[in-house]
CSV table of C-alpha atoms in Angstrom, one decimal:
chain,number,residue,atom,x,y,z
A,161,UNK,CA,-24.2,-11.8,-2.2
A,162,UNK,CA,-25.3,-11.1,1.4
A,163,UNK,CA,-23.2,-10.5,4.5
A,164,UNK,CA,-26.3,-10.7,6.9
A,165,UNK,CA,-25.0,-12.4,10.1
A,166,UNK,CA,-21.2,-12.2,9.1
A,167,UNK,CA,-18.8,-11.2,11.6
A,168,UNK,CA,-16.6,-8.3,10.5
A,169,UNK,CA,-13.6,-6.3,11.8
A,170,UNK,CA,-12.9,-2.8,10.3
A,171,UNK,CA,-9.8,-1.1,11.4
A,172,UNK,CA,-9.5,2.6,11.6
A,173,UNK,CA,-13.3,2.7,11.6
A,174,UNK,CA,-14.3,5.4,14.0
A,175,UNK,CA,-14.4,7.9,11.3
A,176,UNK,CA,-14.0,8.5,7.5
A,177,UNK,CA,-14.0,5.5,5.2
A,178,UNK,CA,-13.9,2.9,7.8
A,179,UNK,CA,-17.0,4.2,9.5
A,180,UNK,CA,-18.9,4.3,6.3
A,181,UNK,CA,-18.0,0.6,5.7
A,182,UNK,CA,-19.1,-0.3,9.2
A,183,UNK,CA,-22.3,1.6,8.8
A,184,UNK,CA,-23.1,-0.1,5.5
A,185,UNK,CA,-22.2,-3.5,6.9
A,186,UNK,CA,-24.4,-3.1,9.8
A,187,UNK,CA,-27.2,-1.9,7.6
A,188,UNK,CA,-26.9,-5.1,5.8
A,189,UNK,CA,-27.2,-7.1,8.9
A,190,UNK,CA,-23.6,-7.9,9.8
A,191,UNK,CA,-21.9,-7.8,13.3
A,192,UNK,CA,-19.0,-5.4,13.2
A,193,UNK,CA,-16.1,-4.7,15.3
A,194,UNK,CA,-15.0,-1.1,15.0
A,195,UNK,CA,-11.2,-1.4,15.7
A,196,UNK,CA,-9.5,2.0,16.3
A,197,UNK,CA,-7.0,3.8,18.4
A,198,UNK,CA,-9.7,6.0,19.7
A,199,UNK,CA,-11.8,3.6,21.8
A,200,UNK,CA,-14.0,6.4,22.9
A,201,UNK,CA,-15.1,7.3,19.4
A,202,UNK,CA,-15.2,3.7,18.3
A,203,UNK,CA,-17.5,2.8,21.1
A,204,UNK,CA,-19.8,5.8,20.5
A,205,UNK,CA,-20.0,4.9,16.7
A,206,UNK,CA,-20.8,1.4,17.6
A,207,UNK,CA,-23.7,2.3,20.0
A,208,UNK,CA,-25.1,4.6,17.2
A,209,UNK,CA,-24.9,1.8,14.5
A,210,UNK,CA,-26.4,-0.9,16.8
A,211,UNK,CA,-29.3,1.5,17.7
A,212,UNK,CA,-29.8,1.8,13.8
A,213,UNK,CA,-29.6,-2.0,13.2
A,214,UNK,CA,-30.5,-4.5,11.8
A,215,UNK,CA,-26.9,-5.7,12.7
A,216,UNK,CA,-24.9,-4.7,15.5
A,217,UNK,CA,-21.4,-3.3,16.3
A,218,UNK,CA,-19.0,-3.0,19.1
A,219,UNK,CA,-15.8,-0.8,19.6
A,220,UNK,CA,-12.4,-2.4,19.9
A,221,UNK,CA,-9.3,-0.7,21.1
A,222,UNK,CA,-6.5,-1.5,18.4
A,223,UNK,CA,-3.2,-0.1,17.5
A,224,UNK,CA,-2.6,-1.9,14.2
A,225,UNK,CA,1.2,-1.6,14.6
A,226,UNK,CA,1.3,-3.6,17.9
A,227,UNK,CA,1.2,-7.3,17.5
A,228,UNK,CA,-0.3,-8.0,20.9
A,229,UNK,CA,-3.0,-5.2,20.7
A,230,UNK,CA,-4.1,-6.9,17.4
A,231,UNK,CA,-4.1,-10.3,18.7
A,232,UNK,CA,-6.2,-9.2,21.8
A,233,UNK,CA,-8.6,-7.3,19.8
A,234,UNK,CA,-9.3,-10.2,17.4
A,235,UNK,CA,-9.3,-12.6,20.4
A,236,UNK,CA,-12.0,-10.3,21.9
A,237,UNK,CA,-14.1,-10.4,18.8
A,238,UNK,CA,-13.9,-14.2,18.6
A,239,UNK,CA,-14.8,-14.4,22.3
A,240,UNK,CA,-17.7,-12.3,21.9
A,241,UNK,CA,-19.1,-13.6,18.5
A,242,UNK,CA,-17.4,-16.8,17.8
A,243,UNK,CA,-15.2,-16.1,14.7
A,244,UNK,CA,-14.2,-13.7,12.1
A,245,UNK,CA,-15.7,-13.8,8.4
A,246,UNK,CA,-14.5,-10.5,7.0
A,247,UNK,CA,-11.3,-8.2,7.7
A,248,UNK,CA,-11.3,-4.9,6.3
A,249,UNK,CA,-7.8,-3.5,6.9
A,250,UNK,CA,-8.6,0.3,6.7
A,251,UNK,CA,-6.5,2.1,9.2
A,252,UNK,CA,-3.9,4.6,7.6
A,253,UNK,CA,-2.5,8.2,7.7
A,254,UNK,CA,-0.9,10.4,5.3
A,255,UNK,CA,2.3,12.4,5.5
A,256,UNK,CA,3.6,14.4,2.7
A,257,UNK,CA,7.2,15.7,2.1
A,258,UNK,CA,9.8,15.5,-0.7
A,259,UNK,CA,12.0,12.5,-0.4
A,260,UNK,CA,15.1,14.5,0.5
A,261,UNK,CA,13.2,15.9,3.4
A,262,UNK,CA,11.2,12.8,4.6
A,263,UNK,CA,12.1,11.9,8.0
A,264,UNK,CA,13.1,8.3,8.3
A,265,UNK,CA,10.8,8.1,11.5
A,266,UNK,CA,7.9,9.3,9.3
A,267,UNK,CA,8.8,6.7,6.6
A,268,UNK,CA,8.8,3.8,9.3
A,269,UNK,CA,5.5,5.0,10.8
A,270,UNK,CA,3.7,5.1,7.5
A,271,UNK,CA,5.0,1.7,6.5
A,272,UNK,CA,4.0,0.4,9.9
A,273,UNK,CA,0.4,1.6,10.0
A,274,UNK,CA,-0.4,0.6,6.4
A,275,UNK,CA,1.8,-2.6,5.8
A,276,UNK,CA,2.4,-4.0,9.3
A,277,UNK,CA,-1.2,-3.3,10.3
A,278,UNK,CA,-2.4,-5.2,7.2
A,279,UNK,CA,0.1,-8.1,7.8
A,280,UNK,CA,-0.8,-8.4,11.6
A,281,UNK,CA,-4.5,-8.2,11.4
A,282,UNK,CA,-4.5,-10.7,8.6
A,283,UNK,CA,-2.2,-13.1,10.5
A,284,UNK,CA,-4.5,-12.8,13.5
A,285,UNK,CA,-7.8,-13.6,11.6
A,286,UNK,CA,-6.6,-16.4,9.2
A,287,UNK,CA,-6.6,-19.2,11.6
A,288,UNK,CA,-10.3,-18.7,12.4
A,289,UNK,CA,-11.1,-18.3,8.6
A,290,UNK,CA,-9.1,-21.3,7.8
A,291,UNK,CA,-10.8,-23.4,10.4
A,292,UNK,CA,-14.3,-22.5,9.0
A,293,UNK,CA,-13.0,-22.8,5.2
A,294,UNK,CA,-14.2,-19.3,4.4
A,295,UNK,CA,-13.3,-15.6,4.7
A,296,UNK,CA,-12.8,-12.4,3.0
A,297,UNK,CA,-9.8,-10.1,3.5
A,298,UNK,CA,-10.1,-6.4,2.1
A,299,UNK,CA,-7.2,-4.0,2.2
A,300,UNK,CA,-7.5,-0.3,1.6
A,301,UNK,CA,-5.4,0.5,-1.2
A,302,UNK,CA,-5.3,3.7,-3.2
A,303,UNK,CA,-5.0,4.8,-6.8
A,304,UNK,CA,-1.5,5.1,-5.4
A,305,UNK,CA,-1.4,1.4,-5.4
A,306,UNK,CA,-1.0,1.9,-9.2
A,307,UNK,CA,0.7,5.2,-9.7
A,308,UNK,CA,2.9,7.6,-8.0
A,309,UNK,CA,2.7,11.3,-7.0
A,310,UNK,CA,5.2,13.8,-5.7
A,311,UNK,CA,5.6,14.1,-2.0
A,312,UNK,CA,4.1,10.7,-1.3
A,313,UNK,CA,7.0,8.3,-1.3
A,314,UNK,CA,5.9,6.2,1.8
A,315,UNK,CA,2.4,6.2,1.2
A,316,UNK,CA,2.9,5.1,-2.6
A,317,UNK,CA,5.4,2.4,-1.5
A,318,UNK,CA,2.9,1.1,1.2
A,319,UNK,CA,0.0,1.1,-1.1
A,320,UNK,CA,1.9,-0.8,-3.8
A,321,UNK,CA,2.9,-3.2,-1.2
A,322,UNK,CA,-0.7,-3.9,-0.2
A,323,UNK,CA,-1.2,-5.4,-3.8
A,324,UNK,CA,1.6,-8.0,-3.3
A,325,UNK,CA,0.4,-8.9,0.2
A,326,UNK,CA,-3.2,-9.5,-1.1
A,327,UNK,CA,-2.1,-11.6,-3.9
A,328,UNK,CA,0.1,-13.7,-1.8
A,329,UNK,CA,-2.9,-14.2,0.6
A,330,UNK,CA,-5.1,-15.3,-2.3
A,331,UNK,CA,-2.5,-17.9,-3.4
A,332,UNK,CA,-2.2,-19.4,0.0
A,333,UNK,CA,-5.8,-19.0,1.3
A,334,UNK,CA,-7.6,-20.0,-1.9
A,335,UNK,CA,-7.6,-23.7,-1.2
A,336,UNK,CA,-8.9,-22.9,2.4
A,337,UNK,CA,-11.8,-20.7,1.1
A,338,UNK,CA,-10.2,-17.3,1.9
A,339,UNK,CA,-10.3,-14.5,-0.5
A,340,UNK,CA,-8.0,-11.3,-0.4
A,341,UNK,CA,-8.7,-8.1,-2.6
A,342,UNK,CA,-7.7,-4.4,-2.6
A,343,UNK,CA,-10.0,-1.4,-3.1
A,344,UNK,CA,-8.1,1.4,-4.6
A,345,UNK,CA,-10.0,4.8,-4.1
A,346,UNK,CA,-9.0,8.1,-5.8
A,347,UNK,CA,-9.3,11.1,-3.6
A,348,UNK,CA,-12.0,11.0,-1.0
A,349,UNK,CA,-12.9,14.1,0.9
A,350,UNK,CA,-12.1,13.1,4.5
A,351,UNK,CA,-10.0,14.9,7.2
A,352,UNK,CA,-7.0,12.9,5.9
A,353,UNK,CA,-7.4,14.7,2.5
A,354,UNK,CA,-8.3,17.9,4.0
A,355,UNK,CA,-5.1,17.9,5.9
A,356,UNK,CA,-3.2,17.3,2.6
A,357,UNK,CA,-4.6,20.4,0.7
A,358,UNK,CA,-2.7,23.2,2.4
A,359,UNK,CA,0.5,21.0,2.8
A,360,UNK,CA,0.6,20.4,-0.9
A,361,UNK,CA,-0.3,23.9,-1.6
A,362,UNK,CA,2.7,25.1,0.3
A,363,UNK,CA,5.2,22.5,-1.0
A,364,UNK,CA,4.1,22.9,-4.6
A,365,UNK,CA,3.8,26.7,-4.5
A,366,UNK,CA,0.2,26.7,-5.8
A,367,UNK,CA,-3.2,27.7,-4.3
A,368,UNK,CA,-5.3,25.3,-2.4
A,369,UNK,CA,-7.9,25.6,-5.1
A,370,UNK,CA,-5.4,24.5,-7.5
A,371,UNK,CA,-4.4,21.5,-5.5
A,372,UNK,CA,-8.0,20.5,-5.6
A,373,UNK,CA,-8.8,21.1,-9.3
A,374,UNK,CA,-5.5,20.1,-10.7
A,375,UNK,CA,-3.7,17.9,-8.3
A,376,UNK,CA,-6.4,15.9,-6.9
A,377,UNK,CA,-9.3,16.0,-9.3
A,378,UNK,CA,-7.7,17.0,-12.7
A,379,UNK,CA,-7.5,13.5,-14.1
A,380,UNK,CA,-11.0,12.5,-13.1
A,381,UNK,CA,-13.8,12.4,-15.8
A,382,UNK,CA,-16.2,14.7,-13.9
A,383,UNK,CA,-14.0,16.7,-11.4
A,384,UNK,CA,-15.7,15.1,-8.6
A,385,UNK,CA,-14.3,13.5,-5.2
A,386,UNK,CA,-14.9,9.8,-4.7
A,387,UNK,CA,-17.2,9.4,-1.8
A,388,UNK,CA,-17.0,7.2,1.5
A,389,UNK,CA,-20.3,5.7,0.3
A,390,UNK,CA,-18.6,4.7,-3.1
A,391,UNK,CA,-15.9,2.9,-1.2
A,392,UNK,CA,-18.3,1.4,1.3
A,393,UNK,CA,-20.3,-0.1,-1.6
A,394,UNK,CA,-17.1,-1.6,-3.0
A,395,UNK,CA,-16.2,-3.1,0.4
A,396,UNK,CA,-19.8,-4.7,0.6
A,397,UNK,CA,-19.3,-6.3,-2.9
A,398,UNK,CA,-15.9,-7.8,-1.9
A,399,UNK,CA,-17.3,-9.1,1.4
A,400,UNK,CA,-20.2,-10.6,0.0
A,401,UNK,CA,-18.8,-12.2,-3.2
A,402,UNK,CA,-19.3,-15.9,-2.6
A,403,UNK,CA,-16.4,-17.7,-4.6
A,404,UNK,CA,-12.7,-17.7,-5.4
A,405,UNK,CA,-13.5,-16.3,-8.8
A,406,UNK,CA,-12.9,-12.8,-7.3
A,407,UNK,CA,-9.7,-13.1,-5.3
A,408,UNK,CA,-6.2,-11.5,-5.6
A,409,UNK,CA,-7.6,-8.5,-7.4
A,410,UNK,CA,-7.9,-4.8,-7.1
A,411,UNK,CA,-10.7,-2.3,-8.0
A,412,UNK,CA,-10.1,1.4,-8.7
A,413,UNK,CA,-12.8,3.7,-7.3
A,414,UNK,CA,-11.6,7.0,-8.7
A,415,UNK,CA,-14.1,8.7,-11.1
A,416,UNK,CA,-11.8,7.6,-14.0
A,417,UNK,CA,-8.7,9.2,-12.6
A,418,UNK,CA,-7.0,5.9,-13.2
A,419,UNK,CA,-8.2,3.2,-15.5
A,420,UNK,CA,-6.8,-0.2,-16.3
């Protein structure tokens, strides 16, 4: 299961989980477009990964909620490297609030980044994958693709929605060699999660330490956070799997927080 020489796009890849995936892909000889709102950070990361090799990377400016920006970014990748073999739709944010206080503008923003972003990037890469009769599409879901938690109505809704989209892509793309799967991480200690800790402590009326030990890690088997490297290894597995035997599926990476 090799991705050596494969051409990959990873959204939201200037930092966090996306960067870890891009790094592992380049380490395995892939060419990776680091697509991010922050083009300076994306270009800097791309230069560092290219220097490490053996693959290479380039930074791409991309707002995944903007159809033209997505299409232009994918077009630049195809112009530079010829096609797209792997899409990792990873860009995402988190906003926590009880439903009665959840601003409609925040609801729409959350769904746009997670769901519109997955749809638009998929729509942009599919013609190239269909033309070559091969491709892997990977969505970054969450344990919240399977369960719900207080304060996260929009996030839970969006992450559940990614399962449906991936399964539909799998059904439509199977005969054309395109697979679609979802990674469902537990809590990963990234700036996104660090931001949630004081927010949830305030909303729930508990200490930040209790948020970590009880809310985030209380249901794990070992009290450990999932790491970005754990998620990246899963993304490598999905990208390199060679047949339609593994499509339309989701894989939970959560230290046993959720099991199915």
